[in-house]
């Protein structure tokens, strides 16, 4: 009893200060969190507002059914598909590069590399992810395209192939690093179980460890795809600005992000239909990446429970 | 390669001579020699960290997976040396199956879990694989519980069923020896007694070496018991004798629960 009493009466002022300080820090943290959440809401709100404005002038059927995108020309047409096609084509090429290479790197680092090699290579890979994308863009335009042209003479100066490949290199560290994490956390007991059955190292890796990590690997690939879809500078610089509905990687094409850059760099006045197209395209892009990120998150959650 | 079966080694399954194991600079096992008889259950008991699991893992060379581990001495499996670089570890592990402390079914279907071993060893014949799966699940006393859901995930089974699935998986490659590393320590009493019953049946056809913390379990399931302490084999003999009339003071203290 007397002990409890001393606790309560001891230095009341200091305790008051402590309580106030804690409340202060707590509300400060809440404020920071609130700012980021509110910003997101703000962005979505503006996007919705401008998109609503856009669709008062352009019909849904025009936007989703027309196959031409010429809002900057005299004869305006607002079919989103050429831009979507550009984004998908380049992202597809990027995934063709990033997926096999990234997974091989991940398997090598997680299963075969000496721990010391892993310690050195992984940070280097992550540096690759830190290179500004504009550098990648000019790398694609001024180095990769000319090199490819010497092999494929019909390749245009602006094309989908070079930026796609460079983008693949750009997202490779993401695929490799996240997939490597997924492989690395596969429980040791599973590997031992497989070895104890008389499996060879390759069999252990490809028949047990890889399938066990497939959830994390898929999630990382989708996340990388989402990054590719949203990537801007590389496609704006090296892919060209000709929205066209084709799947020929040798010809110029315009991605959604590249279109947004193109219009926002010009002197398009506020409130015009050209200005509002940015938001319409942005909204489509937003929905695409949002869906990809959510799918990735769901897959990750589902498979995490597997070893819980 | 381990193949031939000599006449005089028929009763004797594993013969360990002067076995020492090191992890880096630490010695985990000191000069162990013991003979393990065929088609009986041999229990390895002792307090945590006494080296019994390390000892068990020498028989299928699982210690190879630990880079710092070094094994000296010799182990003869039916008269054939199993230590050394010239031994084909894959063939060895096919003959020496293992069940782990924590059940570790692969994240595959029940069927694929059991079919895993035969498949990695090159069996392609679908009918033969189905036959082996059914047969192994029956031997592990799991068939009746899972026969209607062979293609659902093995992870969805209860702990005791998972462990029996792992036993079925090990049996599917037709080993001669079954190593069990505390196979029931993570299970409830009912599942534990089921595993113990199973061990009693399996010993008709397999040589079983089991590590256990549970002394009643060792007394119940085994014919021979080896007591390890701090890396030394203190006593080895008939289970009844080790538990009721141990030769060594340390063994007596341990089995009567005075320490450990």
Coordinates of C-alpha atoms in Angstrom, one line a residue:
Chain A
X1 CA 0.0 0.0 0.0
X2 CA 2.6 2.5 1.0
X3 CA 4.7 1.6 -2.0
X4 CA 1.8 2.3 -4.4
X5 CA 1.3 5.6 -2.6
X6 CA 4.9 6.7 -3.1
X7 CA 4.6 5.9 -6.8
X8 CA 1.6 8.1 -7.2
X9 CA 2.9 11.1 -5.3
X10 CA 6.4 11.1 -6.6
X11 CA 7.3 14.2 -8.7
X12 CA 3.9 15.0 -10.1
X13 CA 5.2 17.8 -12.3
X14 CA 7.7 15.6 -14.1
X15 CA 4.9 13.2 -14.8
X16 CA 2.7 15.8 -16.2
X17 CA 5.5 17.0 -18.6
X18 CA 6.1 13.4 -19.6
X19 CA 2.4 12.9 -20.4
X20 CA 2.2 16.1 -22.4
X21 CA 5.3 15.2 -24.3
X22 CA 4.0 11.8 -25.2
X23 CA 0.7 13.2 -26.4
X24 CA 2.6 15.8 -28.4
X25 CA 4.7 13.2 -30.2
X26 CA 1.7 11.0 -30.7
X27 CA -0.3 13.8 -32.4
X28 CA 2.8 14.8 -34.5
X29 CA 3.1 11.2 -35.8
X30 CA -0.6 11.2 -36.5
X31 CA -0.3 14.4 -38.4
X32 CA 2.4 13.1 -40.6
X33 CA 0.4 10.0 -41.4
X34 CA -2.7 12.1 -42.0
X35 CA -0.8 14.3 -44.5
X36 CA 0.1 11.4 -46.7
X37 CA -3.4 9.9 -46.6
X38 CA -5.0 13.3 -47.3
X39 CA -2.6 13.9 -50.2
X40 CA -3.7 10.6 -51.8
X41 CA -7.3 11.5 -51.3
X42 CA -6.6 14.9 -52.8
X43 CA -5.0 13.4 -55.9
X44 CA -7.8 11.0 -56.4
X45 CA -10.4 13.8 -55.9
X46 CA -8.8 16.1 -58.5
X47 CA -8.4 13.2 -60.9
X48 CA -12.1 12.4 -60.5
X49 CA -13.1 16.0 -61.0
X50 CA -11.1 16.5 -64.2
X51 CA -12.1 13.1 -65.6
X52 CA -15.8 14.0 -65.0
X53 CA -15.1 17.2 -66.9
X54 CA -13.5 15.3 -69.7
X55 CA -16.4 12.9 -70.0
X56 CA -19.0 15.7 -70.4
X57 CA -17.2 16.5 -73.7
X58 CA -16.2 13.0 -74.8
X59 CA -18.5 10.0 -74.6
X60 CA -17.5 6.7 -72.9
X61 CA -18.0 4.9 -76.2
X62 CA -15.7 7.3 -78.0
X63 CA -13.0 6.8 -75.3
X64 CA -13.2 3.0 -75.1
X65 CA -14.2 2.1 -78.6
X66 CA -12.4 4.5 -81.0
X67 CA -9.0 3.2 -82.1
X68 CA -7.4 6.6 -82.8
X69 CA -5.9 9.0 -80.3
X70 CA -5.5 12.4 -81.9
X71 CA -6.7 15.0 -79.3
X72 CA -4.0 17.5 -80.4
X73 CA -5.0 17.5 -84.1
X74 CA -7.7 19.4 -85.9
X75 CA -9.7 16.2 -86.3
X76 CA -9.9 15.1 -82.8
X77 CA -10.3 11.5 -81.8
X78 CA -10.2 10.2 -78.3
X79 CA -9.7 6.4 -78.4
X80 CA -7.5 5.3 -75.5
X81 CA -6.4 2.0 -77.0
X82 CA -3.4 3.2 -79.0
X83 CA -1.8 4.6 -75.8
X84 CA -2.8 1.5 -73.8
X85 CA -1.3 -0.6 -76.5
X86 CA 2.0 1.4 -76.4
X87 CA 2.3 0.9 -72.7
X88 CA 1.4 -2.7 -72.8
X89 CA 3.8 -3.5 -75.7
X90 CA 6.8 -1.8 -74.0
X91 CA 5.9 -3.3 -70.6
X92 CA 5.7 -6.7 -72.2
X93 CA 9.2 -6.3 -73.8
X94 CA 10.5 -5.2 -70.4
X95 CA 9.0 -8.2 -68.7
X96 CA 10.5 -10.5 -71.3
X97 CA 13.9 -9.2 -70.3
X98 CA 13.4 -8.7 -66.6
X99 CA 11.6 -12.0 -65.8
X100 CA 14.0 -14.6 -66.9
X101 CA 17.1 -12.6 -66.0
X102 CA 15.7 -11.5 -62.7
X103 CA 14.6 -14.9 -61.6
X104 CA 17.9 -16.5 -62.6
X105 CA 19.7 -13.8 -60.6
X106 CA 17.4 -14.5 -57.7
X107 CA 17.9 -18.2 -57.8
X108 CA 21.6 -17.8 -58.1
X109 CA 21.9 -15.4 -55.2
X110 CA 19.6 -17.3 -52.9
X111 CA 20.7 -20.9 -53.6
X112 CA 24.0 -21.0 -55.3
X113 CA 26.1 -18.0 -54.4
X114 CA 28.5 -18.0 -51.6
X115 CA 27.2 -15.8 -48.7
X116 CA 30.0 -13.4 -49.3
X117 CA 29.1 -13.0 -53.0
X118 CA 25.5 -12.5 -52.0
X119 CA 26.5 -9.7 -49.6
X120 CA 28.4 -7.9 -52.4
X121 CA 26.1 -8.5 -55.4
X122 CA 22.7 -7.7 -53.7
X123 CA 23.6 -4.0 -52.8
X124 CA 25.0 -3.5 -56.3
X125 CA 21.8 -4.7 -57.8
X126 CA 19.9 -2.3 -55.6
X127 CA 22.2 0.6 -56.8
X128 CA 21.0 -0.3 -60.3
X129 CA 17.5 0.5 -59.1
X130 CA 18.7 3.9 -58.0
X131 CA 19.9 5.2 -61.4
X132 CA 17.7 8.1 -62.4
X133 CA 15.3 6.9 -65.1
X134 CA 16.3 9.8 -67.4
X135 CA 19.7 8.3 -67.7
X136 CA 18.1 5.0 -68.7
X137 CA 16.1 7.0 -71.3
X138 CA 19.0 8.5 -73.0
X139 CA 20.9 5.2 -72.7
X140 CA 18.0 3.6 -74.7
X141 CA 17.9 6.4 -77.3
X142 CA 21.6 7.1 -77.8
X143 CA 23.2 3.7 -77.2
X144 CA 20.8 0.8 -77.3
X145 CA 18.8 1.9 -80.4
X146 CA 21.9 2.5 -82.6
X147 CA 23.4 -0.8 -81.5
X148 CA 20.2 -2.6 -82.3
X149 CA 19.9 -0.7 -85.6
X150 CA 23.2 -2.2 -86.7
X151 CA 21.7 -5.6 -86.1
X152 CA 18.1 -4.9 -87.3
X153 CA 18.4 -2.3 -90.1
X154 CA 14.6 -1.7 -90.2
X155 CA 14.5 -0.4 -86.7
X156 CA 13.2 3.1 -86.5
X157 CA 15.0 5.8 -84.5
X158 CA 12.2 5.9 -82.0
X159 CA 10.9 2.4 -81.3
X160 CA 9.4 0.2 -78.6
X161 CA 12.2 -2.4 -78.5
X162 CA 15.0 -0.3 -77.1
X163 CA 13.1 1.4 -74.3
X164 CA 11.4 -1.9 -73.5
X165 CA 14.7 -3.7 -73.1
X166 CA 16.2 -0.9 -71.1
X167 CA 13.1 -0.8 -68.9
X168 CA 13.6 -4.5 -68.4
X169 CA 17.1 -3.8 -67.1
X170 CA 15.7 -1.1 -64.9
X171 CA 13.1 -3.3 -63.2
X172 CA 15.4 -6.3 -63.1
X173 CA 16.8 -5.5 -59.7
X174 CA 13.2 -5.3 -58.4
X175 CA 12.3 -8.7 -59.7
X176 CA 15.6 -10.2 -58.5
X177 CA 15.7 -8.6 -55.1
X178 CA 12.1 -9.3 -54.1
X179 CA 12.1 -12.8 -55.6
X180 CA 15.4 -13.5 -53.8
X181 CA 13.7 -12.5 -50.5
X182 CA 10.9 -14.9 -51.3
X183 CA 13.3 -17.8 -52.0
X184 CA 15.4 -17.0 -49.0
X185 CA 12.6 -17.2 -46.5
X186 CA 11.5 -20.7 -47.7
X187 CA 11.9 -22.7 -44.4
X188 CA 15.1 -24.7 -44.0
X189 CA 13.0 -27.6 -43.0
X190 CA 11.6 -27.9 -46.6
X191 CA 15.0 -27.9 -48.1
X192 CA 16.2 -30.5 -45.6
X193 CA 13.1 -32.6 -46.3
X194 CA 13.9 -32.6 -50.0
X195 CA 17.6 -33.4 -49.5
X196 CA 16.7 -36.2 -47.1
X197 CA 14.7 -37.8 -49.9
X198 CA 17.9 -37.9 -52.0
X199 CA 17.2 -34.9 -54.1
X200 CA 20.1 -33.2 -55.8
X201 CA 20.7 -29.5 -55.3
X202 CA 19.0 -28.6 -58.6
X203 CA 16.0 -30.8 -57.7
X204 CA 15.7 -29.1 -54.3
X205 CA 15.8 -25.7 -55.8
X206 CA 13.4 -26.2 -58.7
X207 CA 11.0 -28.8 -57.3
X208 CA 10.6 -27.5 -53.8
X209 CA 12.1 -24.1 -53.0
X210 CA 10.9 -22.4 -56.2
X211 CA 7.3 -23.7 -56.0
X212 CA 7.2 -22.8 -52.3
X213 CA 8.3 -19.3 -53.1
X214 CA 6.0 -18.9 -56.1
X215 CA 3.6 -16.5 -54.3
X216 CA 6.3 -14.0 -53.4
X217 CA 7.9 -14.4 -56.8
X218 CA 4.6 -13.7 -58.6
X219 CA 3.9 -10.7 -56.3
X220 CA 7.3 -9.3 -57.1
X221 CA 6.8 -9.7 -60.8
X222 CA 3.4 -8.0 -60.8
X223 CA 4.9 -5.2 -58.7
X224 CA 7.7 -4.9 -61.3
X225 CA 5.1 -4.9 -64.1
X226 CA 3.2 -2.1 -62.3
X227 CA 6.5 -0.1 -62.1
X228 CA 7.0 -0.7 -65.9
X229 CA 3.5 0.5 -66.7
X230 CA 4.0 3.6 -64.7
X231 CA 7.5 4.3 -65.9
X232 CA 7.7 7.7 -67.8
X233 CA 11.1 9.1 -68.7
X234 CA 12.4 6.1 -70.7
X235 CA 9.4 5.8 -72.9
X236 CA 9.0 9.6 -73.3
X237 CA 12.6 9.9 -74.5
X238 CA 13.1 6.8 -76.6
X239 CA 9.8 5.4 -77.8
X240 CA 8.5 8.3 -79.8
X241 CA 5.2 10.3 -79.7
X242 CA 3.1 8.5 -82.3
X243 CA 0.1 6.9 -80.7
X244 CA -0.6 3.9 -82.9
X245 CA -2.5 0.6 -82.5
X246 CA 0.1 -1.9 -83.5
X247 CA 2.3 -4.5 -81.8
X248 CA 5.4 -4.0 -83.9
X249 CA 8.4 -3.4 -81.5
X250 CA 10.5 -2.0 -84.4
X251 CA 8.2 1.0 -84.9
X252 CA 7.6 4.2 -82.9
X253 CA 4.7 4.1 -80.4
X254 CA 3.5 6.3 -77.6
X255 CA 2.9 5.1 -74.1
X256 CA 0.3 6.7 -71.8
X257 CA 2.9 8.3 -69.6
X258 CA 4.8 9.7 -72.6
X259 CA 1.6 11.3 -73.8
X260 CA 1.1 13.0 -70.4
X261 CA 4.6 14.4 -70.6
X262 CA 4.1 15.5 -74.1
X263 CA 1.0 17.5 -73.3
X264 CA 2.1 18.9 -70.0
X265 CA 5.3 20.2 -71.6
X266 CA 3.4 22.1 -74.2
X267 CA 1.4 25.3 -73.6
X268 CA -2.0 23.7 -73.3
X269 CA -4.3 26.1 -71.6
X270 CA -6.2 25.1 -68.4
X271 CA -9.7 23.7 -68.8
X272 CA -9.4 22.8 -72.5
X273 CA -10.2 19.4 -73.7
X274 CA -6.5 18.8 -74.5
X275 CA -5.7 19.6 -70.9
X276 CA -8.4 17.3 -69.6
X277 CA -7.1 14.4 -71.7
X278 CA -4.1 14.3 -69.4
X279 CA -6.3 13.4 -66.5
X280 CA -8.3 10.9 -68.5
X281 CA -5.1 9.1 -69.5
X282 CA -3.8 9.5 -65.9
X283 CA -6.9 7.9 -64.5
X284 CA -6.6 4.9 -66.7
X285 CA -3.0 4.5 -65.7
X286 CA -3.9 5.0 -62.1
X287 CA -6.5 2.2 -62.3
X288 CA -4.1 -0.1 -64.0
X289 CA -1.3 0.2 -61.5
X290 CA -3.7 0.2 -58.6
X291 CA -5.2 -3.1 -59.7
X292 CA -1.7 -4.6 -60.3
X293 CA -0.5 -3.5 -56.8
X294 CA -3.6 -4.9 -55.2
X295 CA -3.3 -8.2 -56.9
X296 CA 0.4 -8.3 -55.9
X297 CA -0.6 -7.6 -52.3
X298 CA -3.3 -10.2 -52.2
X299 CA -1.0 -12.9 -53.6
X300 CA 1.6 -12.0 -51.1
X301 CA -0.8 -12.2 -48.2
X302 CA -2.3 -15.5 -49.4
X303 CA 1.0 -17.2 -49.6
X304 CA 2.4 -15.7 -46.4
X305 CA -0.2 -17.6 -44.5
X306 CA 1.1 -20.8 -46.0
X307 CA 4.1 -20.9 -43.7
X308 CA 2.5 -19.1 -40.8
Chain B
X1 CA 28.0 -47.1 -53.5
X2 CA 26.1 -49.2 -51.0
X3 CA 24.6 -52.3 -52.5
X4 CA 25.9 -55.7 -51.4
X5 CA 24.6 -57.4 -48.4
X6 CA 27.0 -59.8 -46.7
X7 CA 25.9 -62.8 -44.6
X8 CA 27.6 -61.8 -41.3
X9 CA 26.2 -58.3 -41.5
X10 CA 22.6 -59.5 -41.7
X11 CA 21.8 -59.0 -38.1
X12 CA 23.8 -55.9 -37.9
X13 CA 22.5 -52.9 -39.8
X14 CA 24.7 -49.9 -38.9
X15 CA 28.1 -50.1 -37.4
X16 CA 29.7 -47.0 -36.1
X17 CA 33.4 -46.9 -35.4
X18 CA 35.3 -44.1 -33.6
X19 CA 33.0 -41.4 -34.9
X20 CA 33.8 -37.8 -34.1
X21 CA 31.9 -34.7 -35.4
X22 CA 33.1 -31.1 -35.3
X23 CA 31.4 -27.9 -36.0
X24 CA 34.2 -25.5 -36.8
X25 CA 36.4 -25.7 -33.7
X26 CA 33.7 -27.2 -31.5
X27 CA 33.6 -30.9 -31.1
X28 CA 30.0 -32.2 -31.0
X29 CA 30.6 -35.9 -30.8
X30 CA 33.6 -37.8 -29.2
X31 CA 34.8 -41.1 -30.5
X32 CA 31.4 -42.9 -30.7
X33 CA 31.3 -46.6 -31.4
X34 CA 28.1 -48.6 -31.5
X35 CA 26.3 -51.2 -33.5
X36 CA 22.7 -50.8 -34.5
X37 CA 20.7 -54.0 -35.1
X38 CA 18.5 -54.6 -38.1
X39 CA 14.7 -54.3 -37.9
X40 CA 14.6 -53.0 -34.4
X41 CA 14.0 -49.6 -32.9
X42 CA 17.0 -47.9 -31.4
X43 CA 16.3 -44.9 -29.3
X44 CA 18.9 -42.1 -28.8
X45 CA 18.2 -40.2 -25.6
X46 CA 19.9 -37.4 -23.7
X47 CA 19.5 -33.8 -22.7
X48 CA 19.4 -31.0 -25.3
X49 CA 22.7 -30.4 -27.1
X50 CA 24.1 -33.8 -26.2
X51 CA 24.8 -34.6 -29.8
X52 CA 22.1 -37.2 -30.4
X53 CA 20.6 -35.3 -33.4
X54 CA 24.0 -34.7 -34.8
X55 CA 24.7 -38.4 -34.5
X56 CA 21.4 -39.3 -36.2
X57 CA 22.2 -36.9 -39.1
X58 CA 25.5 -38.7 -39.8
X59 CA 23.6 -41.8 -41.1
X60 CA 22.1 -39.9 -44.1
X61 CA 24.9 -37.4 -44.3
X62 CA 22.7 -34.4 -43.5
X63 CA 25.6 -32.8 -41.8
X64 CA 27.1 -32.3 -45.3
X65 CA 24.7 -29.4 -45.6
X66 CA 26.4 -27.5 -42.9
X67 CA 29.6 -26.1 -44.4
X68 CA 31.5 -26.0 -41.1
X69 CA 30.7 -29.6 -40.1
X70 CA 33.4 -32.2 -40.3
X71 CA 32.9 -35.9 -39.6
X72 CA 35.7 -38.3 -38.7
X73 CA 35.7 -42.1 -38.1
X74 CA 33.6 -44.6 -40.0
X75 CA 30.0 -45.7 -40.4
X76 CA 29.3 -49.0 -42.1
X77 CA 25.9 -49.6 -43.5
X78 CA 25.5 -53.3 -44.0
X79 CA 29.3 -53.4 -44.3
X80 CA 29.6 -50.5 -46.7
X81 CA 31.4 -47.3 -45.8
X82 CA 29.1 -44.3 -46.0
X83 CA 31.4 -41.5 -45.1
X84 CA 33.9 -40.1 -47.5
X85 CA 33.7 -38.3 -50.8
X86 CA 33.4 -41.3 -53.0
X87 CA 30.0 -42.3 -51.5
X88 CA 27.0 -41.4 -53.6
X89 CA 24.9 -39.4 -51.2
X90 CA 21.8 -39.5 -53.3
X91 CA 21.7 -43.3 -53.3
X92 CA 22.5 -43.3 -49.6
X93 CA 19.6 -41.0 -48.8
X94 CA 17.3 -43.2 -50.8
X95 CA 18.2 -46.1 -48.6
X96 CA 18.1 -44.1 -45.4
X97 CA 14.9 -42.1 -45.0
X98 CA 14.4 -39.4 -42.5
X99 CA 11.4 -37.9 -40.6
X100 CA 12.0 -34.5 -38.9
X101 CA 11.0 -33.0 -35.6
X102 CA 8.6 -30.5 -37.2
X103 CA 6.6 -32.0 -39.9
X104 CA 7.6 -30.5 -43.2
X105 CA 5.3 -31.4 -46.0
X106 CA 6.0 -29.7 -49.2
X107 CA 3.5 -27.1 -50.3
X108 CA 2.1 -29.5 -52.8
X109 CA -0.9 -31.9 -52.8
X110 CA -0.9 -35.0 -50.6
X111 CA -0.4 -37.1 -53.7
X112 CA 2.5 -35.1 -54.9
X113 CA 4.2 -35.1 -51.5
X114 CA 4.3 -38.9 -51.5
X115 CA 5.1 -39.1 -55.2
X116 CA 8.0 -36.6 -54.8
X117 CA 10.7 -39.2 -53.9
X118 CA 9.9 -41.7 -56.7
X119 CA 9.6 -38.9 -59.2
X120 CA 13.0 -37.2 -58.4
X121 CA 14.5 -40.7 -58.7
X122 CA 13.3 -40.9 -62.2
X123 CA 10.0 -42.9 -62.0
X124 CA 7.6 -41.7 -64.8
X125 CA 5.1 -44.6 -65.0
X126 CA 1.8 -43.0 -63.7
X127 CA 0.3 -46.3 -62.6
X128 CA 3.3 -47.3 -60.7
X129 CA 3.5 -44.0 -59.0
X130 CA -0.2 -44.2 -58.0
X131 CA 0.5 -47.7 -56.6
X132 CA 3.4 -46.5 -54.6
X133 CA 1.5 -43.5 -53.2
X134 CA -1.4 -45.7 -52.1
X135 CA 0.9 -48.3 -50.6
X136 CA 3.0 -45.7 -48.7
X137 CA 0.0 -43.9 -47.3
X138 CA -1.4 -47.3 -46.1
X139 CA 1.9 -48.1 -44.5
X140 CA 1.9 -44.8 -42.7
X141 CA -1.7 -45.5 -41.6
X142 CA -3.0 -42.3 -43.3
X143 CA -4.7 -43.8 -46.4
X144 CA -8.2 -44.0 -44.9
X145 CA -8.1 -40.4 -43.8
X146 CA -6.9 -38.9 -47.0
X147 CA -7.9 -41.2 -49.8
X148 CA -10.8 -38.9 -50.9
X149 CA -8.7 -35.8 -50.9
X150 CA -5.4 -36.9 -52.3
X151 CA -5.2 -33.8 -54.5
X152 CA -5.7 -31.2 -51.8
X153 CA -2.7 -29.5 -50.1
X154 CA -0.7 -31.4 -47.6
X155 CA -0.4 -28.3 -45.5
X156 CA -4.1 -28.4 -44.8
X157 CA -3.7 -31.6 -42.7
X158 CA -3.5 -31.7 -38.9
X159 CA -0.1 -31.8 -37.3
X160 CA -0.3 -35.6 -36.6
X161 CA -1.5 -36.3 -40.1
X162 CA 1.2 -34.1 -41.6
X163 CA 3.8 -36.1 -39.7
X164 CA 2.4 -39.4 -41.0
X165 CA 2.4 -37.8 -44.4
X166 CA 6.1 -37.2 -44.0
X167 CA 6.6 -40.8 -42.9
X168 CA 4.7 -41.9 -46.0
X169 CA 6.8 -39.6 -48.1
X170 CA 10.0 -41.2 -46.7
X171 CA 8.6 -44.7 -47.2
X172 CA 7.8 -44.1 -50.8
X173 CA 11.4 -44.4 -51.9
X174 CA 11.6 -47.8 -50.1
X175 CA 14.4 -47.1 -47.6
X176 CA 15.8 -49.8 -45.4
X177 CA 16.5 -47.5 -42.5
X178 CA 14.2 -44.8 -41.1
X179 CA 15.7 -42.0 -39.0
X180 CA 13.3 -40.1 -36.8
X181 CA 14.4 -36.9 -35.2
X182 CA 11.9 -36.3 -32.3
X183 CA 9.0 -37.2 -34.6
X184 CA 6.3 -36.6 -32.0
X185 CA 7.6 -33.8 -30.0
X186 CA 5.4 -31.2 -31.6
X187 CA 2.2 -33.4 -31.4
X188 CA -0.6 -33.8 -29.0
X189 CA -0.8 -37.1 -27.0
X190 CA -3.3 -38.8 -29.3
X191 CA -1.3 -38.1 -32.4
X192 CA 1.8 -39.1 -30.5
X193 CA 0.4 -42.5 -29.6
X194 CA -0.6 -43.0 -33.2
X195 CA 3.0 -42.4 -34.3
X196 CA 4.3 -44.7 -31.7
X197 CA 1.9 -47.5 -32.8
X198 CA 3.1 -46.9 -36.3
X199 CA 6.7 -47.2 -35.3
X200 CA 5.9 -50.5 -33.7
X201 CA 4.4 -51.8 -37.0
X202 CA 7.1 -50.3 -39.2
X203 CA 10.0 -52.0 -37.3
X204 CA 8.9 -55.3 -38.8
X205 CA 10.3 -54.2 -42.1
X206 CA 12.6 -51.2 -41.3
X207 CA 15.5 -50.5 -39.1
X208 CA 14.4 -47.4 -37.1
X209 CA 16.7 -45.0 -35.2
X210 CA 14.7 -42.5 -33.2
X211 CA 15.9 -39.4 -31.3
X212 CA 13.5 -38.5 -28.5
X213 CA 13.3 -36.2 -25.5
X214 CA 10.5 -38.2 -24.0
X215 CA 11.9 -41.1 -22.0
X216 CA 8.6 -42.9 -21.6
X217 CA 8.4 -42.8 -25.4
X218 CA 11.9 -44.3 -25.7
X219 CA 10.9 -47.0 -23.2
X220 CA 7.7 -47.7 -25.0
X221 CA 8.9 -48.0 -28.6
X222 CA 12.5 -49.1 -28.6
X223 CA 14.4 -52.3 -28.1
X224 CA 17.7 -50.6 -27.7
X225 CA 18.6 -47.3 -26.1
X226 CA 21.7 -45.2 -26.3
X227 CA 22.2 -42.5 -23.7
X228 CA 24.3 -39.5 -24.9
X229 CA 25.7 -36.8 -22.7
X230 CA 27.8 -33.8 -23.8
X231 CA 28.9 -35.5 -27.0
X232 CA 29.8 -38.8 -25.4
X233 CA 28.0 -42.1 -25.6
X234 CA 27.6 -42.9 -22.0
X235 CA 25.6 -46.1 -22.2
X236 CA 24.1 -48.3 -24.8
X237 CA 22.1 -51.5 -24.3
X238 CA 18.8 -53.2 -24.2
X239 CA 16.1 -50.6 -23.4
X240 CA 14.8 -52.5 -20.4
X241 CA 18.3 -52.7 -18.9
X242 CA 19.1 -49.1 -19.6
X243 CA 16.0 -47.9 -17.9
X244 CA 15.7 -50.4 -15.1
X245 CA 19.2 -51.3 -14.3
X246 CA 21.6 -48.8 -15.8
X247 CA 25.3 -49.5 -15.5
X248 CA 26.3 -45.8 -15.3
X249 CA 25.4 -43.4 -12.6
X250 CA 24.8 -40.6 -15.2
X251 CA 22.3 -42.7 -17.0
X252 CA 20.5 -43.5 -13.9
X253 CA 20.3 -39.9 -12.9
X254 CA 18.9 -39.0 -16.3
X255 CA 16.4 -41.7 -16.7
X256 CA 15.1 -41.2 -13.2
X257 CA 14.7 -37.5 -13.9
X258 CA 17.3 -36.2 -11.6
X259 CA 18.6 -33.9 -14.4
X260 CA 18.1 -33.1 -18.0

